PDB file of C-alpha atoms in Angstrom:
ATOM      1  CA  MET A1112     132.215  69.769 -37.009  1.00 55.00           C
ATOM      2  CA  SER A1113     131.253  66.339 -36.229  1.00 62.00           C
ATOM      3  CA  GLU A1114     128.834  66.029 -33.656  1.00 76.00           C
ATOM      4  CA  GLU A1115     129.488  62.540 -31.958  1.00 80.00           C
ATOM      5  CA  VAL A1116     126.848  60.751 -29.997  1.00 80.00           C
ATOM      6  CA  THR A1117     127.486  58.472 -27.557  1.00 82.00           C
ATOM      7  CA  TYR A1118     125.486  56.142 -26.033  1.00 86.00           C
ATOM      8  CA  ARG A1119     125.763  54.075 -22.960  1.00 87.00           C
ATOM      9  CA  ILE A1120     124.833  50.651 -22.652  1.00 84.00           C
ATOM     10  CA  PRO A1121     122.386  49.719 -20.168  1.00 82.00           C
ATOM     11  CA  LYS A1122     123.596  47.810 -17.571  1.00 79.00           C
ATOM     12  CA  PRO A1123     122.578  43.947 -17.245  1.00 76.00           C
ATOM     13  CA  ALA A1124     120.213  43.084 -14.862  1.00 78.00           C
ATOM     14  CA  ARG A1125     120.957  41.336 -11.715  1.00 76.00           C
ATOM     15  CA  MET A1126     124.263  40.632 -12.322  1.00 81.00           C
ATOM     16  CA  ARG A1127     125.828  40.711  -9.090  1.00 84.00           C
ATOM     17  CA  GLY A1128     124.950  37.468  -6.975  1.00 87.00           C
ATOM     18  CA  LEU A1129     123.665  35.720 -10.051  1.00 89.00           C
ATOM     19  CA  HIS A1130     125.797  32.823  -9.180  1.00 93.00           C
ATOM     20  CA  ASN A1131     124.312  32.409  -6.046  1.00 94.00           C
ATOM     21  CA  VAL A1132     120.600  33.085  -7.183  1.00 93.00           C
ATOM     22  CA  ILE A1133     121.108  29.895  -9.581  1.00 95.00           C
ATOM     23  CA  VAL A1134     122.539  27.862  -7.176  1.00 97.00           C
ATOM     24  CA  LYS A1135     120.080  28.379  -5.001  1.00 97.00           C
ATOM     25  CA  ARG A1136     117.411  27.353  -7.720  1.00 97.00           C
ATOM     26  CA  ASN A1137     119.027  24.524  -9.016  1.00 98.00           C
ATOM     27  CA  LEU A1138     119.173  23.113  -5.221  1.00 98.00           C
ATOM     28  CA  ILE A1139     116.074  23.729  -4.707  1.00 98.00           C
ATOM     29  CA  MET A1140     114.827  21.969  -8.030  1.00 98.00           C
ATOM     30  CA  ALA A1141     117.150  19.149  -7.103  1.00 98.00           C
ATOM     31  CA  ILE A1142     115.685  18.766  -3.610  1.00 98.00           C
ATOM     32  CA  ALA A1143     112.172  18.716  -4.967  1.00 98.00           C
ATOM     33  CA  LEU A1144     112.916  16.150  -7.804  1.00 98.00           C
ATOM     34  CA  VAL A1145     115.084  13.849  -5.313  1.00 98.00           C
ATOM     35  CA  THR A1146     111.768  14.088  -2.823  1.00 98.00           C
ATOM     36  CA  THR A1147     109.228  13.292  -5.466  1.00 98.00           C
ATOM     37  CA  ALA A1148     111.529  10.141  -6.908  1.00 98.00           C
ATOM     38  CA  VAL A1149     112.207   8.626  -3.373  1.00 98.00           C
ATOM     39  CA  ILE A1150     108.035   8.912  -2.759  1.00 98.00           C
ATOM     40  CA  SER A1151     107.502   7.523  -6.098  1.00 98.00           C
ATOM     41  CA  ILE A1152     109.721   4.578  -5.601  1.00 98.00           C
ATOM     42  CA  LYS A1153     108.500   3.975  -1.981  1.00 97.00           C
ATOM     43  CA  MET A1154     105.020   4.085  -3.153  1.00 97.00           C
ATOM     44  CA  LEU A1155     104.914   2.180  -6.296  1.00 97.00           C
ATOM     45  CA  ARG A1156     107.593  -0.488  -5.725  1.00 97.00           C
ATOM     46  CA  ASN A1157     108.382  -0.868  -1.994  1.00 97.00           C
ATOM     47  CA  GLU A1158     105.021  -0.903  -0.728  1.00 97.00           C
ATOM     48  CA  PRO A1159     103.966  -3.298  -3.084  1.00 97.00           C
ATOM     49  CA  ARG A1160     106.935  -5.761  -2.707  1.00 97.00           C
ATOM     50  CA  LYS A1161     106.784  -5.487   1.156  1.00 97.00           C
ATOM     51  CA  ARG A1162     102.735  -6.511   0.807  1.00 97.00           C
ATOM     52  CA  ASP A1163     103.488  -9.485  -1.533  1.00 96.00           C
ATOM     53  CA  TYR A1164     106.354 -10.845   0.948  1.00 97.00           C
ATOM     54  CA  ALA A1165     103.960 -10.618   3.588  1.00 97.00           C
ATOM     55  CA  GLU A1166     101.360 -12.325   1.824  1.00 96.00           C
ATOM     56  CA  PHE A1167     103.676 -15.288   0.689  1.00 95.00           C
ATOM     57  CA  TYR A1168     105.113 -15.853   4.141  1.00 95.00           C
ATOM     58  CA  LYS A1169     101.581 -15.903   5.936  1.00 96.00           C
ATOM     59  CA  ASN A1170     101.053 -19.137   4.056  1.00 94.00           C
ATOM     60  CA  TYR A1171     104.868 -20.612   4.013  1.00 95.00           C
ATOM     61  CA  ASP A1172     105.598 -23.879   5.896  1.00 96.00           C
ATOM     62  CA  ALA A1173     109.504 -23.833   5.812  1.00 95.00           C
ATOM     63  CA  ASN A1174     109.710 -27.731   6.614  1.00 95.00           C
ATOM     64  CA  LYS A1175     106.980 -28.410   3.623  1.00 96.00           C
ATOM     65  CA  ALA A1176     109.530 -26.452   1.355  1.00 95.00           C
ATOM     66  CA  PHE A1177     112.424 -28.459   2.774  1.00 94.00           C
ATOM     67  CA  GLN A1178     111.107 -31.818   2.534  1.00 93.00           C
ATOM     68  CA  ARG A1179     110.103 -30.995  -0.724  1.00 93.00           C
ATOM     69  CA  MET A1180     113.730 -29.673  -1.755  1.00 92.00           C
ATOM     70  CA  LYS A1181     115.035 -32.919   0.205  1.00 91.00           C
ATOM     71  CA  ASP A1182     112.597 -35.591  -1.804  1.00 91.00           C
ATOM     72  CA  ALA A1183     113.634 -33.770  -5.032  1.00 90.00           C
ATOM     73  CA  GLY A1184     117.301 -34.319  -4.389  1.00 87.00           C
ATOM     74  CA  LEU A1185     118.328 -30.721  -4.614  1.00 89.00           C
ATOM     75  CA  LEU A1186     119.923 -31.403  -0.914  1.00 87.00           C
ATOM     76  CA  GLN A1187     123.175 -33.197  -0.925  1.00 84.00           C
ATOM     77  CA  SER A1188     124.135 -32.924   2.626  1.00 86.00           C
ATOM     78  CA  VAL A1189     120.550 -34.125   3.887  1.00 80.00           C
ATOM     79  CA  GLN A1190     120.558 -38.273   3.546  1.00 73.00           C
ATOM     80  CA  ASP A1191     117.573 -40.094   4.873  1.00 64.00           C
TER      81      ASP A1191
END
């Protein structure tokens, strides 16, 4: 007379809808990462570049640059 003991394996937690939970979490993380990347690129790269171009063109004289290139012989289509 052997007495057999059976044990039930506990049901895994959160199996129902697990894929939806993971996708939602990954989507939130991706949106946060992309937002951080966009803001950092804008502030660290684009804004200083826009400021530098504005400062350069504030004192830029196109006619003076044209004359300098013409005198150097860089413009073959322009003859004296």
